[in-house]
Coordinates of N, CA and C in Angstrom, one line a residue:
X205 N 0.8 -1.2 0.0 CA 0.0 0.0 0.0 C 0.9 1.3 0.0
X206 N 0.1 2.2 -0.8 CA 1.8 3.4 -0.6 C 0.5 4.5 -1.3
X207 N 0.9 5.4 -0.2 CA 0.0 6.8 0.1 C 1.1 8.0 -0.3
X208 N 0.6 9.0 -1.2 CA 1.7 9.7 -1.4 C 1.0 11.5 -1.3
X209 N 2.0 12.4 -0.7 CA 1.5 13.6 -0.7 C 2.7 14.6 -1.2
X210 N 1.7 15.4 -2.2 CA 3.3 16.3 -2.5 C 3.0 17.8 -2.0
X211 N 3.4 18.4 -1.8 CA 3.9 19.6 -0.8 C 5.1 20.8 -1.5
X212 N 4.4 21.9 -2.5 CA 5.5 22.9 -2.7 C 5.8 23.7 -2.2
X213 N 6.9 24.3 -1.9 CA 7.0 25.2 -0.8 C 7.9 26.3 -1.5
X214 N 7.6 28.0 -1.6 CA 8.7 28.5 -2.2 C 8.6 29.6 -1.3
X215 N 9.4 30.9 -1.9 CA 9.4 32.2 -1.5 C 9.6 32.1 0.0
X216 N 10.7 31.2 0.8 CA 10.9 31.4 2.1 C 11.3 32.9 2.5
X217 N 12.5 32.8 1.6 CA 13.6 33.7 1.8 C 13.2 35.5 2.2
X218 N 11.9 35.6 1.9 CA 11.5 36.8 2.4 C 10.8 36.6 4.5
X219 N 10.4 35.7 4.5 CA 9.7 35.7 5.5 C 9.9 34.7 6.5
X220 N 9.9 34.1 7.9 CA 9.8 33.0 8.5 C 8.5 32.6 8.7
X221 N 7.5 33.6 8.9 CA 5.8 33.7 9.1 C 5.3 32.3 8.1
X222 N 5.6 32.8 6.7 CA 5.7 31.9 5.6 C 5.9 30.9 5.8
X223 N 6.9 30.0 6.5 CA 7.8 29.1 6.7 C 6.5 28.4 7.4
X224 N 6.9 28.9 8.5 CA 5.4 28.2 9.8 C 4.5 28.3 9.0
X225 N 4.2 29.0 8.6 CA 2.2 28.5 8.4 C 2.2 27.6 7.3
X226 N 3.5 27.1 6.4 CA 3.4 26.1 5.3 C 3.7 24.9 6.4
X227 N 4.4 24.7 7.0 CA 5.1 23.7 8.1 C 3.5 23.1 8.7
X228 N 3.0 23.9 9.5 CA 1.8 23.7 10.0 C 0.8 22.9 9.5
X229 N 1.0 23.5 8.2 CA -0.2 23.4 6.9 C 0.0 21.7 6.4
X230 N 1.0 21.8 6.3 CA 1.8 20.1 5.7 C 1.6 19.0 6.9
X231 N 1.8 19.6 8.6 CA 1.8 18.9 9.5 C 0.5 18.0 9.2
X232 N -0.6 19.3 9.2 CA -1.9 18.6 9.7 C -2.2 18.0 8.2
X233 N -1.7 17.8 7.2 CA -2.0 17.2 6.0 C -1.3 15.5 6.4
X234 N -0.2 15.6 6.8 CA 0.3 14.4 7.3 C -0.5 13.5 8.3
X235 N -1.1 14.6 9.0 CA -1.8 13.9 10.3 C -3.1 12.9 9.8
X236 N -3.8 13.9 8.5 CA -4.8 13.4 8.2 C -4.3 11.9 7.7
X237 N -3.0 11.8 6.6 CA -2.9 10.9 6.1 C -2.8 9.5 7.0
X238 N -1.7 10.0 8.3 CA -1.6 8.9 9.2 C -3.2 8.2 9.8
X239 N -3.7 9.5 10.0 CA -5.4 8.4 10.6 C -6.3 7.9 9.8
X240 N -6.2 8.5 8.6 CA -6.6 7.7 7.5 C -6.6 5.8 7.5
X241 N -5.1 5.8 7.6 CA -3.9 4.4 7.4 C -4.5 3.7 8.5
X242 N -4.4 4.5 9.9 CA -4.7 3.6 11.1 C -6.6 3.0 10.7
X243 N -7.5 3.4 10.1 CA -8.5 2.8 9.9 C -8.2 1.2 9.5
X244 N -7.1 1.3 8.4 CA -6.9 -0.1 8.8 C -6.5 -0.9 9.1
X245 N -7.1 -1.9 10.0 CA -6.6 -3.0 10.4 C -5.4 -3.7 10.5
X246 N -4.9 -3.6 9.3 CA -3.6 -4.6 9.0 C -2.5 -3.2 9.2
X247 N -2.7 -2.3 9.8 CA -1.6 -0.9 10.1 C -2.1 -0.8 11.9
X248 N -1.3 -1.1 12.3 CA -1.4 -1.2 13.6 C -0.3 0.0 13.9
X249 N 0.5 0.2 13.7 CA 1.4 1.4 13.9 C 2.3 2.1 12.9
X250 N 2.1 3.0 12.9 CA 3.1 4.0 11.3 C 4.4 4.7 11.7
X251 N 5.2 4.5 11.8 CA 6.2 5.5 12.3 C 6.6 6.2 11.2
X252 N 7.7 7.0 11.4 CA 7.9 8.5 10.5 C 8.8 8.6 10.5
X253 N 9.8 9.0 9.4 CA 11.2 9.4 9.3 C 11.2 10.7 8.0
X254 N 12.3 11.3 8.7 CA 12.4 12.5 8.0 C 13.4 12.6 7.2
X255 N 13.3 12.4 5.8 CA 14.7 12.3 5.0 C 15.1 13.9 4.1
X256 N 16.0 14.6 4.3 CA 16.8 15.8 3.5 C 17.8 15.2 2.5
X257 N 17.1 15.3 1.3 CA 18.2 15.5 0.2 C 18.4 16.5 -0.2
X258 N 20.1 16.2 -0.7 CA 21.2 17.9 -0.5 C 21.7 17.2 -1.7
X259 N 22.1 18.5 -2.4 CA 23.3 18.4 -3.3 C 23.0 19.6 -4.5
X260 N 23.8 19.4 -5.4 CA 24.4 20.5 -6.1 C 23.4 21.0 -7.1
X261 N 22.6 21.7 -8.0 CA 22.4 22.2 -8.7 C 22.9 21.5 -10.0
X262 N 21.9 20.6 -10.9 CA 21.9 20.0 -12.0 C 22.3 18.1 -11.8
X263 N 22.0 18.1 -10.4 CA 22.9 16.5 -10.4 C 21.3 15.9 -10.5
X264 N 20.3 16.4 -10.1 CA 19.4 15.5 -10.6 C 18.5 14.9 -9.1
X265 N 18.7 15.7 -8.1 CA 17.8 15.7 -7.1 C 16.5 15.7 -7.3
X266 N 16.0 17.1 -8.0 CA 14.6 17.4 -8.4 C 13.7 16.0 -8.8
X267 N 14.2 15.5 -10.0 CA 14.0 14.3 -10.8 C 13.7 13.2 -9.9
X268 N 14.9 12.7 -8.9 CA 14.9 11.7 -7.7 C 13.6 12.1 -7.2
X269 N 13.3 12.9 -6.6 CA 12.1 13.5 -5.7 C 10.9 12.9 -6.6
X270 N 10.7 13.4 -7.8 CA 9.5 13.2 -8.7 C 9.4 11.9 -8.8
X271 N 10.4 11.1 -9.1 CA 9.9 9.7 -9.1 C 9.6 9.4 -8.1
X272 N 10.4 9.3 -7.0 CA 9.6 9.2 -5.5 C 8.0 9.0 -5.6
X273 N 7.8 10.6 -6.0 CA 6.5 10.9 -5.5 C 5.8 10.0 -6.4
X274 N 6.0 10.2 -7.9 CA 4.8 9.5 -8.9 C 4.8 10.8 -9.8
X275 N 5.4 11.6 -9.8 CA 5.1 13.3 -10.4 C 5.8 13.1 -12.0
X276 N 5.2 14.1 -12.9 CA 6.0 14.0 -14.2 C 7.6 14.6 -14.3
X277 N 8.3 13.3 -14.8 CA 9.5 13.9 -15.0 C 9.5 14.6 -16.1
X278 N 10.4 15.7 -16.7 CA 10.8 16.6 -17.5 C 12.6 16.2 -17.5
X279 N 12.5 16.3 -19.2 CA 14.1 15.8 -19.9 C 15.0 17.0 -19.3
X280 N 13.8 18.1 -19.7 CA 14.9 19.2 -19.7 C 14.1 20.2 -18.4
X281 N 15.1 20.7 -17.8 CA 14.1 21.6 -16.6 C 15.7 22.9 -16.1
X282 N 14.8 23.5 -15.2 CA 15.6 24.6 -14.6 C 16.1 24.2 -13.0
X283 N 17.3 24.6 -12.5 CA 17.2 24.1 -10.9 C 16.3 24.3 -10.1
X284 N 15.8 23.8 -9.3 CA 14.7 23.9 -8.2 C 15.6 25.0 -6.9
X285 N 14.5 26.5 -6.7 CA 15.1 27.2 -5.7 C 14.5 27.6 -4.9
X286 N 13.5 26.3 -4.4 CA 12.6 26.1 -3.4 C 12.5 24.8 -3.1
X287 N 12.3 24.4 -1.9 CA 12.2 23.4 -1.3 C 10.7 22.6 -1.8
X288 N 10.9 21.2 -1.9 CA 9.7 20.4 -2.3 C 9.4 19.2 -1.1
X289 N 8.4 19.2 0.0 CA 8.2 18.2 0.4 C 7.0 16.9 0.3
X290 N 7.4 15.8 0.5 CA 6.1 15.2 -0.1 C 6.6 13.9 1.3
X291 N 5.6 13.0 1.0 CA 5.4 12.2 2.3 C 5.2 10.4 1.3
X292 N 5.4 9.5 1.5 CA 5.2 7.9 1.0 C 5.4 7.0 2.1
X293 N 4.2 6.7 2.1 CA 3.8 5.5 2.9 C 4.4 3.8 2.3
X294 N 5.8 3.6 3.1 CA 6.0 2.1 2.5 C 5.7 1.1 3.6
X295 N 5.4 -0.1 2.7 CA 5.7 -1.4 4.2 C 6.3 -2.4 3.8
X296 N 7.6 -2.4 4.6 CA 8.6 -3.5 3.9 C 8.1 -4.5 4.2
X297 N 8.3 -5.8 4.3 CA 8.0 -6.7 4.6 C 8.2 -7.8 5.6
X298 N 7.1 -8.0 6.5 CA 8.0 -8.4 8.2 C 7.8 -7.0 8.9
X299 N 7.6 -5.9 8.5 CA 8.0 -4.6 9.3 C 6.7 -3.8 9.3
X300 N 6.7 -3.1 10.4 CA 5.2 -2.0 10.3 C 5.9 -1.0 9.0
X301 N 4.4 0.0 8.9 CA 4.7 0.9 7.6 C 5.5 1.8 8.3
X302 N 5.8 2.2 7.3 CA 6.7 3.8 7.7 C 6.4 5.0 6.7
X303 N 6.1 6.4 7.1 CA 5.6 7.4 6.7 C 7.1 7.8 6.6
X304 N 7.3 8.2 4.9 CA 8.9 8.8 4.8 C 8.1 10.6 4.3
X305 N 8.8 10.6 5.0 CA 8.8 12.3 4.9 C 10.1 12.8 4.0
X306 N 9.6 13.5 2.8 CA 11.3 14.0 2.3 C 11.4 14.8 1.3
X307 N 12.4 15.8 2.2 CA 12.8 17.2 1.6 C 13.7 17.3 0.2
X308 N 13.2 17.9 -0.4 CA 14.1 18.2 -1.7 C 14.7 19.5 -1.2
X309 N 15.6 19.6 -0.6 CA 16.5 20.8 -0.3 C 17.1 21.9 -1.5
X310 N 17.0 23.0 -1.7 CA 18.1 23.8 -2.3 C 19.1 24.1 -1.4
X311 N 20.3 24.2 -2.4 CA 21.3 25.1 -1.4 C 21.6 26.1 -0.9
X312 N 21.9 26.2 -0.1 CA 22.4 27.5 1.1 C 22.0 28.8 -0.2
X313 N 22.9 28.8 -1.6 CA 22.9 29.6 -2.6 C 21.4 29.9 -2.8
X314 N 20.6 29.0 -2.6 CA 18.9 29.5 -3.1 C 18.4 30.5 -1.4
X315 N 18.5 29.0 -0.9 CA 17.9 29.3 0.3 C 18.0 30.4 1.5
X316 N 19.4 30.7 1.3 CA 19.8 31.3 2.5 C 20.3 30.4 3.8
X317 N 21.1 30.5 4.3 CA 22.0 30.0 5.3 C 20.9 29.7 6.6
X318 N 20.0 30.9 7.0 CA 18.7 30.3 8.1 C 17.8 29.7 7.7
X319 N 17.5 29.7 6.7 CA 16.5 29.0 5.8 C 16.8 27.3 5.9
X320 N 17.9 27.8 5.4 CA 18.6 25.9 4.5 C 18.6 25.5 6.5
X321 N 19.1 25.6 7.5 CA 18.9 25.2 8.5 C 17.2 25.0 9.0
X322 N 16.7 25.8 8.5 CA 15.2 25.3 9.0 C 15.2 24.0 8.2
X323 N 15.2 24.2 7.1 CA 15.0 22.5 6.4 C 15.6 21.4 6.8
X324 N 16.9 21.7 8.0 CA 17.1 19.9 8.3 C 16.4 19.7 9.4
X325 N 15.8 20.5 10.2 CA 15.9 20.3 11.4 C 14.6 19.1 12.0
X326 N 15.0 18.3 12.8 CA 14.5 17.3 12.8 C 14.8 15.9 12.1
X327 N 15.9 16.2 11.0 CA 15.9 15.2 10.0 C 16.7 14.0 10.3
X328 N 16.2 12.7 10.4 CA 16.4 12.0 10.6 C 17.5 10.7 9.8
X329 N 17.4 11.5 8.4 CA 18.4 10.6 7.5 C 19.0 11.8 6.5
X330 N 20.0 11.7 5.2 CA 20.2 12.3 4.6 C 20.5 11.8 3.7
X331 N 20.3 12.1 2.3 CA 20.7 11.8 0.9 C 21.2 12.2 0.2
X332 N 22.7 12.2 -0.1 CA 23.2 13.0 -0.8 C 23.6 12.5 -2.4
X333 N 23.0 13.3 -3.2 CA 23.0 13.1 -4.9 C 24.2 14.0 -5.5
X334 N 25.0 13.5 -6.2 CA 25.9 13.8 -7.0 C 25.6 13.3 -8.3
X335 N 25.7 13.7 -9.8 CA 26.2 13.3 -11.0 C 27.3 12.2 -11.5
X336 N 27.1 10.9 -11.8 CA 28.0 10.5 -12.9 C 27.9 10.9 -14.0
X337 N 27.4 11.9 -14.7 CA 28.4 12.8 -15.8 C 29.5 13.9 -15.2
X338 N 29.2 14.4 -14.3 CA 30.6 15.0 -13.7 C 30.7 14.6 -12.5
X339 N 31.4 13.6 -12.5 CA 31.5 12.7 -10.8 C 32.3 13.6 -9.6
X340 N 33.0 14.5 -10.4 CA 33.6 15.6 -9.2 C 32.7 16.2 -8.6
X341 N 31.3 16.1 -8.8 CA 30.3 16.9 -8.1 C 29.7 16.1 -7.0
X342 N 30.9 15.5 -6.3 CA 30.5 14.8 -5.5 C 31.3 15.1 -4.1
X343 N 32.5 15.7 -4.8 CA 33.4 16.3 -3.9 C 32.6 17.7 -2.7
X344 N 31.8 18.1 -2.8 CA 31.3 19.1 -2.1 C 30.2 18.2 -1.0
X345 N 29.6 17.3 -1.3 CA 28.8 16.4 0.0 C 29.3 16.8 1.1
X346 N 30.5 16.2 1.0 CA 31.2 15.9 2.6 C 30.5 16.9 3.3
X347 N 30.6 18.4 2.8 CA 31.1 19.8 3.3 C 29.5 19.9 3.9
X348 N 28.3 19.7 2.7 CA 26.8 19.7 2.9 C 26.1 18.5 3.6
X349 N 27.3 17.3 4.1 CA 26.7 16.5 5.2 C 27.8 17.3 6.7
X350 N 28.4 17.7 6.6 CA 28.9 18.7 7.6 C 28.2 19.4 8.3
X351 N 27.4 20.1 7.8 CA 26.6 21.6 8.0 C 25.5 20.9 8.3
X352 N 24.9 19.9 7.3 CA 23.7 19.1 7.8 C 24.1 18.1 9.7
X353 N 24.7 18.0 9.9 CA 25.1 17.1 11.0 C 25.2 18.4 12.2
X354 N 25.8 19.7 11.8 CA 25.9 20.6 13.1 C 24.4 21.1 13.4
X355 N 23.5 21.3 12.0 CA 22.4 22.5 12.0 C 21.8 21.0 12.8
X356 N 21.8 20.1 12.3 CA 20.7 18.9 13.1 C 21.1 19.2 14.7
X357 N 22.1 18.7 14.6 CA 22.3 18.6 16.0 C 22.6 19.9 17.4
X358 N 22.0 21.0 16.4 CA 22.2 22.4 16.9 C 20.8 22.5 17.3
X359 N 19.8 21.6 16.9 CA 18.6 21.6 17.7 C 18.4 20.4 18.2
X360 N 18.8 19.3 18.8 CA 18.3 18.6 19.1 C 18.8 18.2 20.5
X361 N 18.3 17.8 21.5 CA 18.7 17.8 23.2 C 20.2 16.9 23.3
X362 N 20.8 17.2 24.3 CA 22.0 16.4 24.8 C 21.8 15.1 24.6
X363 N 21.0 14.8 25.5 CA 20.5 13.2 25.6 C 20.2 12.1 23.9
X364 N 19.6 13.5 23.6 CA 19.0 12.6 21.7 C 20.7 12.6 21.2
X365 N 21.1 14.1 21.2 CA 22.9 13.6 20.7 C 23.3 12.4 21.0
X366 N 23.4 11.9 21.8 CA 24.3 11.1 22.5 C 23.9 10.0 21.8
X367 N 22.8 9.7 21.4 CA 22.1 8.3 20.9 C 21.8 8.3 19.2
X368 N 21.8 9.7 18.4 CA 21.5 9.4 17.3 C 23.0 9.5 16.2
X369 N 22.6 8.3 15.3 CA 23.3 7.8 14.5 C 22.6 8.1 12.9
X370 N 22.7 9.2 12.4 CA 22.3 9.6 11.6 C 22.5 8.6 9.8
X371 N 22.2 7.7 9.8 CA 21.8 7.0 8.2 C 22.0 8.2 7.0
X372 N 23.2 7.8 5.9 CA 23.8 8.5 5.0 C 23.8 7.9 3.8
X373 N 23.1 7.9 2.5 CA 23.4 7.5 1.5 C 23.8 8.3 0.3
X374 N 24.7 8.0 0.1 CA 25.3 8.9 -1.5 C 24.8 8.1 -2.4
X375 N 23.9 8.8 -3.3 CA 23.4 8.4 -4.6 C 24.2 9.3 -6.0
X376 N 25.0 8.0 -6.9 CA 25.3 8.4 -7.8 C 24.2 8.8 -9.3
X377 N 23.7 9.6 -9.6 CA 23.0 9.6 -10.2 C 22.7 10.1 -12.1
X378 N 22.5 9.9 -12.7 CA 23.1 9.5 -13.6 C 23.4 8.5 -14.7
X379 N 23.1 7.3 -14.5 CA 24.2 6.5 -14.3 C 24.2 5.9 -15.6
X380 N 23.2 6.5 -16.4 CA 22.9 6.2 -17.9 C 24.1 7.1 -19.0
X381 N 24.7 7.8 -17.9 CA 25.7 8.9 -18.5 C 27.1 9.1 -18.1
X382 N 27.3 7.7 -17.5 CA 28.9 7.8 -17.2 C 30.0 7.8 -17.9
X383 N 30.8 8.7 -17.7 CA 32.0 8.8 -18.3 C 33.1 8.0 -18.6
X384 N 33.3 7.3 -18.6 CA 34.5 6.1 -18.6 C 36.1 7.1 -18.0
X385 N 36.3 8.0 -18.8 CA 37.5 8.9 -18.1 C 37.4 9.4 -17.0
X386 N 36.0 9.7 -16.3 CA 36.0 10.4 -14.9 C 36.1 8.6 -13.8
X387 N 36.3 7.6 -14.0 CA 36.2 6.4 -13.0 C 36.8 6.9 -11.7
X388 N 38.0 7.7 -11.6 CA 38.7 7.8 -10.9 C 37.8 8.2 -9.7
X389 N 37.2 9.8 -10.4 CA 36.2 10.3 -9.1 C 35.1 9.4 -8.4
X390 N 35.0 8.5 -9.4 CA 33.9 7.6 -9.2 C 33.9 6.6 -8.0
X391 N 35.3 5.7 -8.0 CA 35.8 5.4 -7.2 C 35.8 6.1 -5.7
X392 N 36.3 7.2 -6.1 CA 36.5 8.1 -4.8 C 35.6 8.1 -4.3
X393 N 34.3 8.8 -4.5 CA 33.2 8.8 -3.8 C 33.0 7.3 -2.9
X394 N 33.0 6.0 -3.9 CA 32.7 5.1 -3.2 C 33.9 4.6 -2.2
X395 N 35.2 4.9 -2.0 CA 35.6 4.5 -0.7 C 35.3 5.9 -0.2
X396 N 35.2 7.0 -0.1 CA 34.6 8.1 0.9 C 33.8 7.5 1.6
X397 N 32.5 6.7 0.8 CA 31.6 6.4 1.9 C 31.8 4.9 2.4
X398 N 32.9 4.3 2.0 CA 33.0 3.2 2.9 C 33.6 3.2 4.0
X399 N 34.7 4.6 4.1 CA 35.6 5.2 5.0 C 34.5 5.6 6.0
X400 N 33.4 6.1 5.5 CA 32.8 7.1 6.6 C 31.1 6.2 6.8
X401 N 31.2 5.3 6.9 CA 29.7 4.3 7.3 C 29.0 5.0 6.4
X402 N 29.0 5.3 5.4 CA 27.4 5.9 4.0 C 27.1 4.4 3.1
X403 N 26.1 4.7 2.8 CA 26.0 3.8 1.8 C 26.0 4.3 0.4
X404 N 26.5 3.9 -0.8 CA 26.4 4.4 -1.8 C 25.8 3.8 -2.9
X405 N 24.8 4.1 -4.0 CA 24.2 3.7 -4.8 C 24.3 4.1 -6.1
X406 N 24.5 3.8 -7.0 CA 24.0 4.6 -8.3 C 22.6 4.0 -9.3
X407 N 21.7 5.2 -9.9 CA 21.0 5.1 -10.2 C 20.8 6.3 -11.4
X408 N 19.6 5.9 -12.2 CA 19.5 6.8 -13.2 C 18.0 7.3 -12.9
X409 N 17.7 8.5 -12.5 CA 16.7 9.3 -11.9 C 15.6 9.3 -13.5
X410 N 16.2 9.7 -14.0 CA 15.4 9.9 -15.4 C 14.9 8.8 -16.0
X411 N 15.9 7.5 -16.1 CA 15.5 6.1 -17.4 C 15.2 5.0 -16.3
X412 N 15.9 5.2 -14.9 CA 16.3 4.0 -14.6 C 14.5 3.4 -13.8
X413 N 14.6 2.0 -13.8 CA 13.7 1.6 -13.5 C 13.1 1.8 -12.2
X414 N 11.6 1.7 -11.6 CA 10.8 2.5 -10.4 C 11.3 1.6 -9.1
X415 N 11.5 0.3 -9.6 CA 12.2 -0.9 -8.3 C 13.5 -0.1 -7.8
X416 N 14.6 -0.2 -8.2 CA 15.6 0.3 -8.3 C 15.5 1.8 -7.5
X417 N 14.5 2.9 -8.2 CA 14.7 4.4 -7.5 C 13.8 3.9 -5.9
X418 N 12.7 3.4 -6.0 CA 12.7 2.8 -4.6 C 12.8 2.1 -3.5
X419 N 13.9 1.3 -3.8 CA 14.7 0.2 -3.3 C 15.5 1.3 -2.5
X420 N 15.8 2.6 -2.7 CA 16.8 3.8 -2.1 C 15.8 4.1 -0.7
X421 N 15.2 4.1 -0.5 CA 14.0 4.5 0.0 C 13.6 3.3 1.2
X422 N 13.5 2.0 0.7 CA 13.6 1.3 1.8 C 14.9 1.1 2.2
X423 N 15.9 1.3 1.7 CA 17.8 1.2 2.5 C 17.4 2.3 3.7
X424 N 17.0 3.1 3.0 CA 17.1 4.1 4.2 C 16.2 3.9 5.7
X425 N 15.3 3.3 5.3 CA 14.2 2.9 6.2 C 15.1 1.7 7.0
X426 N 15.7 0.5 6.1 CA 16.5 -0.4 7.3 C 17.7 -0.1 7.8
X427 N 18.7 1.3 7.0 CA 19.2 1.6 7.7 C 18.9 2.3 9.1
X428 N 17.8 3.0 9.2 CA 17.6 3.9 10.1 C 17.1 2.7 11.2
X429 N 16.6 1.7 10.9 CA 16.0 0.4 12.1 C 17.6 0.0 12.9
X430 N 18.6 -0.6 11.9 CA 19.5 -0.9 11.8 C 20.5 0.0 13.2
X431 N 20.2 1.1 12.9 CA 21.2 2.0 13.6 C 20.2 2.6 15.0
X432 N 19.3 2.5 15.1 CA 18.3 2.7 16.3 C 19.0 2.6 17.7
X433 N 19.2 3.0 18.7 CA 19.6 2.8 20.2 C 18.9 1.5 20.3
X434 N 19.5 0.3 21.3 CA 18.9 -0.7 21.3 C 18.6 -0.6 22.8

């Protein structure tokens, strides 16, 4: 069963007023969805995670989101310089469902530096998308799971620090467009994240098949079980 809600969100950057009363607005749309789910029977409990995807301008985030959701992709498009959230109801199998909640982030460059911190906050996993047609655009993550790890943990209590183990996937994306002479960077990324507990994936946001772009989606869900305080 899989319940999906999409959620645009733009023009932060003038106002915080804005921010809240979209936040609010999305809450109680969530809430509806969850009591909806509990009518039935075989949903005995829904839990929720909050996923932020980050990354550069043209690697193909926007696209990942759309498939997610079920939305139309576009060959050709402009960067997204507003945040997009939407919500999918999955149920692995053996496991209760889980409501993914998940941010299409712009960067700090769109958003503004208080802004782009309002959007992790709370966030429970992260996704970071780079390009295999320019695999060097993968080099900047590190720096945007940095900032994402302080701004998180700049709101959240001593006690939750002490216990959260934040789930990290690098998604190569692209992958219908690899370079053969960039392998090197390609490489690199993937011992980055073996060095640093991420998981890494590649996929093609645009051709690649709907299993595949949401198989990303439940990693993150058993990652996040996986890494839980026991």
């Amino acid at each position: 069963m899989v319940v999906c809600l999409l959620w645009r969100i733009s023009k932060w950057r003038e106002t915080d007023v804005g921010l809240e009363s979209v936040i609010n607005a999305f809450s109680s749309q969530m809430r509806r969805v969850s009591a909806l789910q509990k009518k039935d029977s075989e949903l005995v409990s829904i839990g929720k995670i909050k996923v932020v995807v980050l990354g550069e301008a043209f690697v193909g985030k926007t696209t990942l989101f759309k498939r997610w959701m079920g939305s139309r992709v576009e060959e050709y498009y402009v960067p997204s310089t507003s945040v997009s959230v939407g919500v999918k109801l999955l149920r692995l199998e053996g496991q209760d469902p889980v409501l993914v909640e998940l941010w299409d982030v712009p960067s700090q460059t769109f958003a503004g530096p208080q802004i782009f911190a309002r959007y992790l906050q709370g966030a429970q996993a992260i996704v970071l998308v780079f390009s295999l047609q320019t695999p060097a655009s993968w080099q900047v993550l590190p720096t945007h799971l940095d900032v994402a790890r302080r701004e998180i943990d700049a709101t959240e209590t001593i006690e939750m620090q002490r216990t959260k183990s934040l789930p990290v996937i690098m998604i190569g994306n692209k992958s219908d467009c690899i370079r053969l002479e960039m392998r090197n960077e390609q490489e690199a990324a993937r011992l980055w994240c073996k060095d640093h507990d991420a998981a890494y994936v590649e996929v093609s946001a645009l051709v690649g098949d709907s299993s595949s772009i949401f198989d990303i989606l439940k990693l993150v869900i058993l990652m996040k079980s996986n890494k839980a305080p026991q």
